PDB file of C-alpha atoms in Angstrom:
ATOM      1  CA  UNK A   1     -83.117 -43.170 -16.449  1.00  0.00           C
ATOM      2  CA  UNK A   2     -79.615 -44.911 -17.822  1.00  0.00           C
ATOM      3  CA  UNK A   3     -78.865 -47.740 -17.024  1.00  0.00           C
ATOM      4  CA  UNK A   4     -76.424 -48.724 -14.051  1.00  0.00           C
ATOM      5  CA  UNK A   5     -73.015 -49.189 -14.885  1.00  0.00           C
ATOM      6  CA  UNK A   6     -71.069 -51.776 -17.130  1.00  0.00           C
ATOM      7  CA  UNK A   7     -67.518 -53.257 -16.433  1.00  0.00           C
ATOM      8  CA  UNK A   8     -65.828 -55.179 -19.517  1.00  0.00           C
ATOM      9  CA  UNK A   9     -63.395 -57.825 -18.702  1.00  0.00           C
ATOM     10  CA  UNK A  10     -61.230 -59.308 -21.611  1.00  0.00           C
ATOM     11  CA  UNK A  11     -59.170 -62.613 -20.784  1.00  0.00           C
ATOM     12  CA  UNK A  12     -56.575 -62.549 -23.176  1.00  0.00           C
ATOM     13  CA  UNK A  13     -54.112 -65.513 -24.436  1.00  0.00           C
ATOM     14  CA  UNK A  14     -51.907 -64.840 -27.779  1.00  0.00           C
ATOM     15  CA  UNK A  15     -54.949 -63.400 -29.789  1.00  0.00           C
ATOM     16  CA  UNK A  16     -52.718 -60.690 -31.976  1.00  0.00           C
ATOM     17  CA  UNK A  17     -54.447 -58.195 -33.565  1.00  0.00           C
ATOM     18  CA  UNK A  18     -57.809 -59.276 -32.227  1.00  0.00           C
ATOM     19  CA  UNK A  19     -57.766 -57.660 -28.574  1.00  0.00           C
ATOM     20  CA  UNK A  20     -57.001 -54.598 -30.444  1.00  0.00           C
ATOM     21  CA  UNK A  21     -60.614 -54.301 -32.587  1.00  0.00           C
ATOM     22  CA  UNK A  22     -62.233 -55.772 -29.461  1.00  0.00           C
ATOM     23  CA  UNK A  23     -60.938 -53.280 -27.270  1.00  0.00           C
ATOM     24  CA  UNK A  24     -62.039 -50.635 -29.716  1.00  0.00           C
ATOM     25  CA  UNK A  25     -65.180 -51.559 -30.059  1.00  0.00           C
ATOM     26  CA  UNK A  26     -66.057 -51.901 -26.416  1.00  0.00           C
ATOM     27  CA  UNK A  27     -65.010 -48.156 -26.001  1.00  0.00           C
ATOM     28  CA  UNK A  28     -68.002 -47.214 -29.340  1.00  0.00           C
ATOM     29  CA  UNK A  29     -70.439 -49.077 -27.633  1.00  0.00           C
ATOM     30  CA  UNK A  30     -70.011 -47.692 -24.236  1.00  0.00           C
ATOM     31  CA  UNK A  31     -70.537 -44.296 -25.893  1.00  0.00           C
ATOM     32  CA  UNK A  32     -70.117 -41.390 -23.533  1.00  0.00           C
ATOM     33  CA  UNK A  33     -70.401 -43.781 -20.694  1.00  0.00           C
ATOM     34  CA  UNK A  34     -67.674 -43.959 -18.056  1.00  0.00           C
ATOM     35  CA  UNK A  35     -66.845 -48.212 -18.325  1.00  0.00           C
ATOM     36  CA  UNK A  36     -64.237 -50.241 -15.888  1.00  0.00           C
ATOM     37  CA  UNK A  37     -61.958 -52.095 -18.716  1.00  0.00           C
ATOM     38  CA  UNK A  38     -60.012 -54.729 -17.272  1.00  0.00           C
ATOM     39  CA  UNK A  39     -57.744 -57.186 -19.446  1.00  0.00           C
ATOM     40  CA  UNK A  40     -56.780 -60.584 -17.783  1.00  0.00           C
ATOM     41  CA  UNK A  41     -53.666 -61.677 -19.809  1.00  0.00           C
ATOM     42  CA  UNK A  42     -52.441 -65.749 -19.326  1.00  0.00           C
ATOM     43  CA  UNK A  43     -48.939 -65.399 -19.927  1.00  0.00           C
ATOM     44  CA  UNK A  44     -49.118 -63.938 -23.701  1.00  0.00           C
ATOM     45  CA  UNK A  45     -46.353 -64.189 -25.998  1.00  0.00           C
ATOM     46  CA  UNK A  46     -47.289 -62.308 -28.520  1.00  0.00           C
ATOM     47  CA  UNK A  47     -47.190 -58.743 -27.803  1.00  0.00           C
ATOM     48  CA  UNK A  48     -50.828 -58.754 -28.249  1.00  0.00           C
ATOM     49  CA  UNK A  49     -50.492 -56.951 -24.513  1.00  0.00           C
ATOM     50  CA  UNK A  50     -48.009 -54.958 -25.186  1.00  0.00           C
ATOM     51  CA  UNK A  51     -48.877 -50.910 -24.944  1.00  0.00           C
ATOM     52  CA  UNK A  52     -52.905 -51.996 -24.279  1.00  0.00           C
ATOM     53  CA  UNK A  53     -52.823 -48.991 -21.560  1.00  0.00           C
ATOM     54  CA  UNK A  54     -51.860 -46.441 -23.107  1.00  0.00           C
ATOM     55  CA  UNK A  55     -53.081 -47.233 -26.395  1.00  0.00           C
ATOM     56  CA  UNK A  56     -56.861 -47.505 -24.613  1.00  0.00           C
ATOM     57  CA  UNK A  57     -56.910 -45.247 -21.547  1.00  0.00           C
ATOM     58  CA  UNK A  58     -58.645 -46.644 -18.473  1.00  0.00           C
ATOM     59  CA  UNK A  59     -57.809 -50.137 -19.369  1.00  0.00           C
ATOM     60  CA  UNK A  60     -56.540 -52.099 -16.684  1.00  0.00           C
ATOM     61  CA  UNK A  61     -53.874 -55.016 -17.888  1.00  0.00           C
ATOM     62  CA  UNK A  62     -53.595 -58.192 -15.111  1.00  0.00           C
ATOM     63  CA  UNK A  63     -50.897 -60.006 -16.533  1.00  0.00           C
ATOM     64  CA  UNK A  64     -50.271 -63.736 -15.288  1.00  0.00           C
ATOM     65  CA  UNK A  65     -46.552 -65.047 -15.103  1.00  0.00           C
ATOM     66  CA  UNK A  66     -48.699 -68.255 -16.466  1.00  0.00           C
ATOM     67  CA  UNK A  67     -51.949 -69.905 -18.277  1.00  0.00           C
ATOM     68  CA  UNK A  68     -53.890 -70.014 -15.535  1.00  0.00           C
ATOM     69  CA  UNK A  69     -56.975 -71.159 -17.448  1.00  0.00           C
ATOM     70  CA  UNK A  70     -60.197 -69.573 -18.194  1.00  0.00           C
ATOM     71  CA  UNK A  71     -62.145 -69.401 -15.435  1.00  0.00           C
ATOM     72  CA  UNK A  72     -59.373 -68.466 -13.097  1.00  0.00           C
ATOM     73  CA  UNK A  73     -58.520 -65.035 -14.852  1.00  0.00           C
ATOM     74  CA  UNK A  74     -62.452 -64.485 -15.892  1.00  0.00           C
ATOM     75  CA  UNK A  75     -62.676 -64.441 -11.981  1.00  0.00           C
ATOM     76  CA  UNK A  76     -59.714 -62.486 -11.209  1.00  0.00           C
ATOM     77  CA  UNK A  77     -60.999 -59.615 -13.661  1.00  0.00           C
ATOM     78  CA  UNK A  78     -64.534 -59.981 -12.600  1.00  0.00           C
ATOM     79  CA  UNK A  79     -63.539 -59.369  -8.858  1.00  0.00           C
ATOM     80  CA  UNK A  80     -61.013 -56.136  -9.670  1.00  0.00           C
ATOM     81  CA  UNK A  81     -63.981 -54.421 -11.384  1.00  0.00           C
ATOM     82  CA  UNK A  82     -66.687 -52.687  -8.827  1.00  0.00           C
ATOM     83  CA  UNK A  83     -69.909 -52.370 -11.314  1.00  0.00           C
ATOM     84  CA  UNK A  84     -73.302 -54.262 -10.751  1.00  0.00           C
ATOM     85  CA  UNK A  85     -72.570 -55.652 -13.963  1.00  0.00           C
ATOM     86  CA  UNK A  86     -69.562 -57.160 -16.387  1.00  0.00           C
ATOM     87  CA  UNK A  87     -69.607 -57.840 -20.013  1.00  0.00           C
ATOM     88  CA  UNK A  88     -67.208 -61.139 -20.116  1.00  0.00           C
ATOM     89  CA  UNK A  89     -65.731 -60.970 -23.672  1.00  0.00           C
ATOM     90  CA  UNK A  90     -63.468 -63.227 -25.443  1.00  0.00           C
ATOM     91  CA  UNK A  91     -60.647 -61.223 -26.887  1.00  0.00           C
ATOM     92  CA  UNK A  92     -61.503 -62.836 -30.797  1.00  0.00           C
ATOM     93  CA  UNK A  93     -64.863 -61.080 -30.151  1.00  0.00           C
ATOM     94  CA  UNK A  94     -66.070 -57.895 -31.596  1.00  0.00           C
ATOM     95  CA  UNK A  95     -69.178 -55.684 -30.707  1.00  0.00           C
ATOM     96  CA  UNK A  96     -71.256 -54.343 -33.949  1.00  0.00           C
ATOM     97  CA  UNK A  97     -74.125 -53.675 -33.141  1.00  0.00           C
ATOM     98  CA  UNK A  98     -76.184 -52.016 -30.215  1.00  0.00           C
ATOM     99  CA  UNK A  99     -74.396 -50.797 -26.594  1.00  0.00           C
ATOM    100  CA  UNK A 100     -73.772 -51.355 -23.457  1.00  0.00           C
ATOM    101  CA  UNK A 101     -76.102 -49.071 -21.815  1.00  0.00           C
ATOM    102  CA  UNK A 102     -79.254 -51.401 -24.261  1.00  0.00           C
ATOM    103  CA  UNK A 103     -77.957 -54.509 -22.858  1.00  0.00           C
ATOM    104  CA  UNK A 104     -77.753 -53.524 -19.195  1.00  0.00           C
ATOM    105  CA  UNK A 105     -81.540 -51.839 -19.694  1.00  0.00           C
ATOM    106  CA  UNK A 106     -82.231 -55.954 -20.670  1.00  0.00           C
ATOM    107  CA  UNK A 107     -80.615 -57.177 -17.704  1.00  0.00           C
ATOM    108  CA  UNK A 108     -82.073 -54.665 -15.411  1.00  0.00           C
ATOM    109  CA  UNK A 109     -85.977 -54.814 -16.184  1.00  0.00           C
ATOM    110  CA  UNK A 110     -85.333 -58.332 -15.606  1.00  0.00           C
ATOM    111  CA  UNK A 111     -84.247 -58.816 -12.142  1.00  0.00           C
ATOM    112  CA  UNK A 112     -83.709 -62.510 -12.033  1.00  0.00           C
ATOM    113  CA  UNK A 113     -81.618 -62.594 -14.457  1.00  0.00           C
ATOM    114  CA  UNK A 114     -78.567 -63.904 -13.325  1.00  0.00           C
ATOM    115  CA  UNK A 115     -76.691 -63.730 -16.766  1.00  0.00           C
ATOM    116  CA  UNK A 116     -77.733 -62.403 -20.002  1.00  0.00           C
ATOM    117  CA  UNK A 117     -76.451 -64.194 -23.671  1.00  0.00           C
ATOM    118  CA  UNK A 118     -75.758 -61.822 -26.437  1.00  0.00           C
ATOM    119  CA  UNK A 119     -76.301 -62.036 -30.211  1.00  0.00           C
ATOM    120  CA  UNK A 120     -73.092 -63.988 -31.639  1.00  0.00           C
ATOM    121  CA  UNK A 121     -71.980 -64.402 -35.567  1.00  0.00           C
ATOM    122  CA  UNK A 122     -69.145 -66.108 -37.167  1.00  0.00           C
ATOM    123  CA  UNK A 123     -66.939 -64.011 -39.475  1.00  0.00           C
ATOM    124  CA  UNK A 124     -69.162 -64.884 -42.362  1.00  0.00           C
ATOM    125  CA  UNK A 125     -72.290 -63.413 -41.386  1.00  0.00           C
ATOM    126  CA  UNK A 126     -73.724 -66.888 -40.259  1.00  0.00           C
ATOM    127  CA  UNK A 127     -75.368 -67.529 -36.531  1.00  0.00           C
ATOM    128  CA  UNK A 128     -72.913 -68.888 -33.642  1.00  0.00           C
ATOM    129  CA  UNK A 129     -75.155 -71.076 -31.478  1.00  0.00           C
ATOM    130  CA  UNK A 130     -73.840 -69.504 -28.197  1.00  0.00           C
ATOM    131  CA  UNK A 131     -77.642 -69.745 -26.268  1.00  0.00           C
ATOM    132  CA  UNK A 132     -77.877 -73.470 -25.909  1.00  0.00           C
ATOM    133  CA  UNK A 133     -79.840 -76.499 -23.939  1.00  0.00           C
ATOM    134  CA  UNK A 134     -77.799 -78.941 -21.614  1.00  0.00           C
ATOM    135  CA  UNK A 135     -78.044 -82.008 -23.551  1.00  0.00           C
ATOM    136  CA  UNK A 136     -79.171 -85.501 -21.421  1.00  0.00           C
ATOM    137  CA  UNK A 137     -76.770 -88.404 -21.978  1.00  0.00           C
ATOM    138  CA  UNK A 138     -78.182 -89.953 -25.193  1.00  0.00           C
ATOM    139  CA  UNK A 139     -78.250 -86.159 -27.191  1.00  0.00           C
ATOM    140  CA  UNK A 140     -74.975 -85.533 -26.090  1.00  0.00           C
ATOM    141  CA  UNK A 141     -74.166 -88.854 -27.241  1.00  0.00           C
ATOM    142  CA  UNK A 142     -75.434 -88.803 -30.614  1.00  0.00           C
ATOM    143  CA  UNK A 143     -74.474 -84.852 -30.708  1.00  0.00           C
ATOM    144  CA  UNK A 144     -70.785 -86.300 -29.948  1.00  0.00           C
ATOM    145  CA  UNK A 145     -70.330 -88.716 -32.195  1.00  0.00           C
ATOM    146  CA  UNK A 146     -73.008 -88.504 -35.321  1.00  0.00           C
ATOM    147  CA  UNK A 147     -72.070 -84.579 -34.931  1.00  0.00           C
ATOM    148  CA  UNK A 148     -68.839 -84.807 -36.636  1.00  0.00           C
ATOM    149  CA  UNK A 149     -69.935 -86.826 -39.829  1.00  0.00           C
ATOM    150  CA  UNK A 150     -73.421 -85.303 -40.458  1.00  0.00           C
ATOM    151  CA  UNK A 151     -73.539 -82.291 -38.520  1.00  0.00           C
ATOM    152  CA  UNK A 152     -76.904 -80.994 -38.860  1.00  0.00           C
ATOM    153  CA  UNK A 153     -77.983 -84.198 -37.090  1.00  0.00           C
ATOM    154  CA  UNK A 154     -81.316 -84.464 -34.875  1.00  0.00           C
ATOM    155  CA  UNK A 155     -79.061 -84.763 -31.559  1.00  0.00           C
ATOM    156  CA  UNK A 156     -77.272 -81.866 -32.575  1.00  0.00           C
ATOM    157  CA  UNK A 157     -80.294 -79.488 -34.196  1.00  0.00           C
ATOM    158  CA  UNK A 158     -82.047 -80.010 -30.383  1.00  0.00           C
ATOM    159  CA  UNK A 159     -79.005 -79.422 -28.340  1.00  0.00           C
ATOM    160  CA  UNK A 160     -77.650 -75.726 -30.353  1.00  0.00           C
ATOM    161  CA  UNK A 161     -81.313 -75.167 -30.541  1.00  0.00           C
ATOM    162  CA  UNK A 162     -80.992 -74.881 -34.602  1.00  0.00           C
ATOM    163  CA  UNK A 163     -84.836 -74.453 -35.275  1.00  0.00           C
ATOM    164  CA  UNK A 164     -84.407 -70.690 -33.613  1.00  0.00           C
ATOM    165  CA  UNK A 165     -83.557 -67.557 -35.427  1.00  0.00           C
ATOM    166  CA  UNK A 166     -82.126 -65.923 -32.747  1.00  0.00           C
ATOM    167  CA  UNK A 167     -84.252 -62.623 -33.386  1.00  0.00           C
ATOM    168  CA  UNK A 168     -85.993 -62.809 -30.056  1.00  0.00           C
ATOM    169  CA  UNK A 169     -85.059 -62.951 -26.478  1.00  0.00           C
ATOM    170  CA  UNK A 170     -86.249 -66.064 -24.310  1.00  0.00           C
ATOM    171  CA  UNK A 171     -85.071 -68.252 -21.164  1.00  0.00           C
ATOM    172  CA  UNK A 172     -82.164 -70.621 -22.142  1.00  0.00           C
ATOM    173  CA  UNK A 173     -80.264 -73.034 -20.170  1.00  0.00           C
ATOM    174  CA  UNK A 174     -76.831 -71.933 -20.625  1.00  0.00           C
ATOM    175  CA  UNK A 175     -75.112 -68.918 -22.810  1.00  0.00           C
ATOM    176  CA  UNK A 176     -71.743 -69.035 -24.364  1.00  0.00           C
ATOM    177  CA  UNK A 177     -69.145 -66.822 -21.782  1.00  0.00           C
ATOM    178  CA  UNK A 178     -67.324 -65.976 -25.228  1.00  0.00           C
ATOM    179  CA  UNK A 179     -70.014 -62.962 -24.765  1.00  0.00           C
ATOM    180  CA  UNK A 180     -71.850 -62.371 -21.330  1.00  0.00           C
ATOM    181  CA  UNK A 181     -72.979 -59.802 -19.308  1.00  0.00           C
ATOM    182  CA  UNK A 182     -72.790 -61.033 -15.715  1.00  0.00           C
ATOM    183  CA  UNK A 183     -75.069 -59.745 -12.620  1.00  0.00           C
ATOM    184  CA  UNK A 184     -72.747 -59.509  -9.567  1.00  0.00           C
ATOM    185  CA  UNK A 185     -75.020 -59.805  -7.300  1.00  0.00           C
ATOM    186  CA  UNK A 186     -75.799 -62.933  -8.457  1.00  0.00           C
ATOM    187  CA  UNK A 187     -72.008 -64.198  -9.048  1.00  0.00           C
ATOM    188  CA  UNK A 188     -71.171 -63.454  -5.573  1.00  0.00           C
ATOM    189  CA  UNK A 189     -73.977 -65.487  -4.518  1.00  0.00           C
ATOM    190  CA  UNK A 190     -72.826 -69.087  -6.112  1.00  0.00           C
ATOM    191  CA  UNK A 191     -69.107 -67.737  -5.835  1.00  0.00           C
ATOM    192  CA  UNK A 192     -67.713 -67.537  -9.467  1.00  0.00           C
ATOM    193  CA  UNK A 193     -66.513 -69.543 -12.416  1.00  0.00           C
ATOM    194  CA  UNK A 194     -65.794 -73.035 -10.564  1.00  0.00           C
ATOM    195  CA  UNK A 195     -61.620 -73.058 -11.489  1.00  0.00           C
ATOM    196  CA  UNK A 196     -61.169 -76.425 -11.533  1.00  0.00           C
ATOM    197  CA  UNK A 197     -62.466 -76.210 -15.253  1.00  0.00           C
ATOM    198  CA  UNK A 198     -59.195 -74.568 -17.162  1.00  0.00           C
ATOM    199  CA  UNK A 199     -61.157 -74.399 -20.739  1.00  0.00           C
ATOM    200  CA  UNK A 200     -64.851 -75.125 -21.916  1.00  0.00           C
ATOM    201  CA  UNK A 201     -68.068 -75.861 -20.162  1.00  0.00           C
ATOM    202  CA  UNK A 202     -67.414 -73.322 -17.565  1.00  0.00           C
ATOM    203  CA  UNK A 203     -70.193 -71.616 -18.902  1.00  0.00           C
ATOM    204  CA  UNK A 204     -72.606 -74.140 -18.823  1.00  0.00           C
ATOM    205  CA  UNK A 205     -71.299 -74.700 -15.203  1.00  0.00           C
ATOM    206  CA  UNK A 206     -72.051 -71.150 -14.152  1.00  0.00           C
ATOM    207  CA  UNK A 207     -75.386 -70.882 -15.885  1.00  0.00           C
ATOM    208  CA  UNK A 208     -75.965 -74.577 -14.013  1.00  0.00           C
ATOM    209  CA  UNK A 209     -75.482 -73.685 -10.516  1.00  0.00           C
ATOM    210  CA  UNK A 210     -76.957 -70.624 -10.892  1.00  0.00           C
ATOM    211  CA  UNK A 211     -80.108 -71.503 -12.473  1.00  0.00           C
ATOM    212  CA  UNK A 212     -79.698 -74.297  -9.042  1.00  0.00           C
ATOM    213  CA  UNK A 213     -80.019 -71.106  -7.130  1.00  0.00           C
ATOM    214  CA  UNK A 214     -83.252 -69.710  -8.769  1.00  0.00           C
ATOM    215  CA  UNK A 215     -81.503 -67.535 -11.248  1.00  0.00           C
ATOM    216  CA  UNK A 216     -82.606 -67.489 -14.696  1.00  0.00           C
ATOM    217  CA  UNK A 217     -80.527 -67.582 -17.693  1.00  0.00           C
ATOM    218  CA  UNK A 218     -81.366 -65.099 -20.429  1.00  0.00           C
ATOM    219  CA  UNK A 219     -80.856 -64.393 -24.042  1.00  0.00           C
ATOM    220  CA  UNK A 220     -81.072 -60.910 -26.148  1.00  0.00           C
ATOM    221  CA  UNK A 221     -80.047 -60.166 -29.763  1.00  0.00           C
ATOM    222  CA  UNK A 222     -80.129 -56.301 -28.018  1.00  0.00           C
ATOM    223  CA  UNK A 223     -75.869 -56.521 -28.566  1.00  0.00           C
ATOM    224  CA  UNK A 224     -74.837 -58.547 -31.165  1.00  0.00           C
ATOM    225  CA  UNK A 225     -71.036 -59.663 -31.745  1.00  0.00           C
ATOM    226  CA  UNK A 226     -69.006 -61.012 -34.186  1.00  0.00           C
ATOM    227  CA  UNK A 227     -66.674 -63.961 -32.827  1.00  0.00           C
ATOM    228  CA  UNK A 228     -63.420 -65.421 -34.634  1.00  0.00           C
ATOM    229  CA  UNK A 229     -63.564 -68.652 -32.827  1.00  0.00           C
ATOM    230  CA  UNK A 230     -60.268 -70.514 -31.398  1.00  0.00           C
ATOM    231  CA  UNK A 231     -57.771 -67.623 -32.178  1.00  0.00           C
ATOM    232  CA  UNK A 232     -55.599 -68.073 -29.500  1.00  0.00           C
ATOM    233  CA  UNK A 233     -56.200 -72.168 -29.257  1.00  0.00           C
ATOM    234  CA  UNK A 234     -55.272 -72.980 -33.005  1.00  0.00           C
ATOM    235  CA  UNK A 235     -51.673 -74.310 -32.771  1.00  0.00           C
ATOM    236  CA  UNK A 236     -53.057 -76.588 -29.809  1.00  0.00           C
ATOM    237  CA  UNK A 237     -56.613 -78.129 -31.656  1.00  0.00           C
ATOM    238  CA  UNK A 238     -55.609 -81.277 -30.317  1.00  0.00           C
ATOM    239  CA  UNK A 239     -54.552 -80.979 -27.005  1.00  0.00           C
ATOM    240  CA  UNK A 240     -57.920 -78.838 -26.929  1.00  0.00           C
ATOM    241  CA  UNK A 241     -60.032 -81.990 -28.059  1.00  0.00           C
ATOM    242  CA  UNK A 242     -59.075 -83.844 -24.823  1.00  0.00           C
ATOM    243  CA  UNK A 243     -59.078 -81.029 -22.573  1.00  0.00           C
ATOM    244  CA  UNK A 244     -62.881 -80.277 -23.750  1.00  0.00           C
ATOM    245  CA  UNK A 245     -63.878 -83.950 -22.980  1.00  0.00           C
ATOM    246  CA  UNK A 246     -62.575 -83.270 -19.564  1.00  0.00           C
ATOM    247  CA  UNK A 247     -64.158 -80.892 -18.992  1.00  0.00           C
ATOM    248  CA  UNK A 248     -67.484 -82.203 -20.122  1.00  0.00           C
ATOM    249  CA  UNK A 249     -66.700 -85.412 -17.948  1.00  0.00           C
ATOM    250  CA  UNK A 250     -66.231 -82.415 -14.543  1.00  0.00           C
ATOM    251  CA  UNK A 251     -69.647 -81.361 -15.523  1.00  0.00           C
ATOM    252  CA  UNK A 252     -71.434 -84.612 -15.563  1.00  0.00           C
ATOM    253  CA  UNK A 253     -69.680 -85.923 -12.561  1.00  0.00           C
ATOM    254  CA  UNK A 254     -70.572 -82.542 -10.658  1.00  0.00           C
ATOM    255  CA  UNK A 255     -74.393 -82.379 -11.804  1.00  0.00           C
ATOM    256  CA  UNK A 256     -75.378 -85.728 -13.746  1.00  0.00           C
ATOM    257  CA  UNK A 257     -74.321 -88.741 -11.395  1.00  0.00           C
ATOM    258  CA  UNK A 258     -75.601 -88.593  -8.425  1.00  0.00           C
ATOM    259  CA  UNK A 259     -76.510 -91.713  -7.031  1.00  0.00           C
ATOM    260  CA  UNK A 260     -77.203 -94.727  -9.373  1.00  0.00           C
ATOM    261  CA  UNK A 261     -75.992 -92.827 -11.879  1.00  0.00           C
ATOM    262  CA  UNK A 262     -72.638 -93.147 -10.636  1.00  0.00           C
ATOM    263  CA  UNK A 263     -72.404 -96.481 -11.910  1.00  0.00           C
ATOM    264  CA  UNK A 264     -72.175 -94.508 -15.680  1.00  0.00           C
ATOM    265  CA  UNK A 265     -68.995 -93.102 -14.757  1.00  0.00           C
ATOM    266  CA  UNK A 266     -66.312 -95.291 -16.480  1.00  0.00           C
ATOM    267  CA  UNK A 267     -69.197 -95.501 -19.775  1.00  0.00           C
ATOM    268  CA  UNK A 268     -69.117 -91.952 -20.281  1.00  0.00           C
ATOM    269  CA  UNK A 269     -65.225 -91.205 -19.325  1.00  0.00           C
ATOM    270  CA  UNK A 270     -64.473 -93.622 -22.092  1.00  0.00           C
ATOM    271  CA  UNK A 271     -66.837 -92.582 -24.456  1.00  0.00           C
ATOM    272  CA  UNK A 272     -65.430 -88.866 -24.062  1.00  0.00           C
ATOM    273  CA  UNK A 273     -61.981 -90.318 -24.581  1.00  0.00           C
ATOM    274  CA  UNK A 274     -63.190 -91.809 -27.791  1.00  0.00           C
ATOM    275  CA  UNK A 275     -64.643 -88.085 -28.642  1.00  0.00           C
ATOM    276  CA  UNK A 276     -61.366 -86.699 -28.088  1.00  0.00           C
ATOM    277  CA  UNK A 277     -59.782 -88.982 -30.216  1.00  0.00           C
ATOM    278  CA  UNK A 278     -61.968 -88.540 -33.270  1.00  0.00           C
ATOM    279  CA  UNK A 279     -61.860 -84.970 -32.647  1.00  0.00           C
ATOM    280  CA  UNK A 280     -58.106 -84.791 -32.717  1.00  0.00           C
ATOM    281  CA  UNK A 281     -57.311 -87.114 -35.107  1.00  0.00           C
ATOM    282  CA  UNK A 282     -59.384 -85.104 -37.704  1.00  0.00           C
ATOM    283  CA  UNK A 283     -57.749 -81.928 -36.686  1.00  0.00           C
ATOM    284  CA  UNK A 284     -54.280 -83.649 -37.702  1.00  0.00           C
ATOM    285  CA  UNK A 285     -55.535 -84.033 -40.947  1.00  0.00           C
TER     286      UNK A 285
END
């Protein structure tokens, strides 16, 4: 029996060339196999957009008169699509090996799972840690701040799970939204990307509240991608360090400070201040 269908949805910002091969490879890996296409464009100026309909027919283009952030246009292409399933994947992505009918099969004899991680490599062959654990305070401590001087680090092997290959599937705690495939059933049920996360950790977010809601969280080398990270972000590395810490410092006030806990608040804020800093001051260099 094949599997149910797959919509692909693309949020785009300034990636060039890139939307291009990824477009082109979602169409070889969907095969003979009707697929919803939706790109969510934030207000591109590089006429990485331009002619994306006719040049891929079927596509859908959303185009924003602004940035509207991540999560915003991952739900705004999530919700035009009508399939039990969406492949979220970042424009600087590119499938190369297995389809989309494989990875719905995985998502499908697994009925709890909410999302399902894919197989991600950098450019160079090498393993992108995209299927992840949610660190407690003191490993994303030492992950923050050892991380950048000695990166292989015990904080940092535990949280990006380094001792695994990758080769098998398992039961993570969050997967990288660079490359997801999303069950709708279950994203209607905890509503969405939360938006008030413009850039990073929306994924963990998701893969949070759902895993909350007796989802699991899954991972699968059955498609495998290969992801240029940061295309569209480069000329702004160091607005980007600041806007990551704030994003971490949404998560932990949403899910990690209840209570007592509270009382950690102005610790960690200026802690991930002091992250940013490090982190931007070495991408000046």
């Amino acid at each position: 029996m094949p599997a149910a269908p797959v919509g692909v949805v693309v949020v785009n910002h300034n990636s060039g060339e890139y939307l291009e091969r990824c477009l082109s490879s979602v169409r070889a890996a969907a095969g003979e196999h009707p697929t919803e296409i939706v790109v969510v464009d934030n207000a591109s100026t590089d006429g990485s957009i331009d002619g994306i309909e006719e040049r891929h027919a079927g596509t859908r283009l959303i185009a924003n008169g602004d940035n509207r952030g991540f999560a915003v246009a991952a739900n705004q292409g999530i919700r035009a699509t009508s399939t039990p399933y969406v492949l979220l994947l970042n424009p600087d992505a590119e499938i190369v090996g297995g389809t989309l009918e494989g990875i719905v099969k995985v998502a499908e004899e697994r009925p709890r799972a909410g999302v399902v991680g894919v197989l991600v490599r950098n450019s160079d062959g090498s393993l992108q840690p995209s299927a992840r654990r949610v660190p407690g305070l003191g490993e994303a401590l030492g992950h923050a701040f050892v991380g950048p001087f000695r990166p292989n680090n015990r904080w940092s092997r535990a949280y990006t799970m380094a001792d695994w290959d990758r080769t098998s599937e398992r039961e993570v705690e969050w997967v990288s939204g660079s490359a997801m495939v999303i069950r709708r059933e279950a994203f209607d049920e905890i509503g969405g990307f939360d938006e008030g996360f413009f850039m990073y950790v929306e994924d963990v977010d998701l893969c949070t509240r759902l895993r909350q809601r007796g989802w699991r969280v899954l991972f699968s080398p059955e498609l495998e991608v290969v992801h240029e990270q940061g295309v569209s972000s480069r000329a702004r590395v160091r607005w980007l360090a600041f806007e990551h810490s704030r994003s971490i410092y949404r998560y932990f006030v949403k899910h990690r400070s209840p209570g007592a806990a509270a009382l950690l608040r102005p610790f960690v804020r200026l802690a991930l201040w002091g992250r940013a800093l490090i982190a931007s001051r070495g991408a000046s260099r």
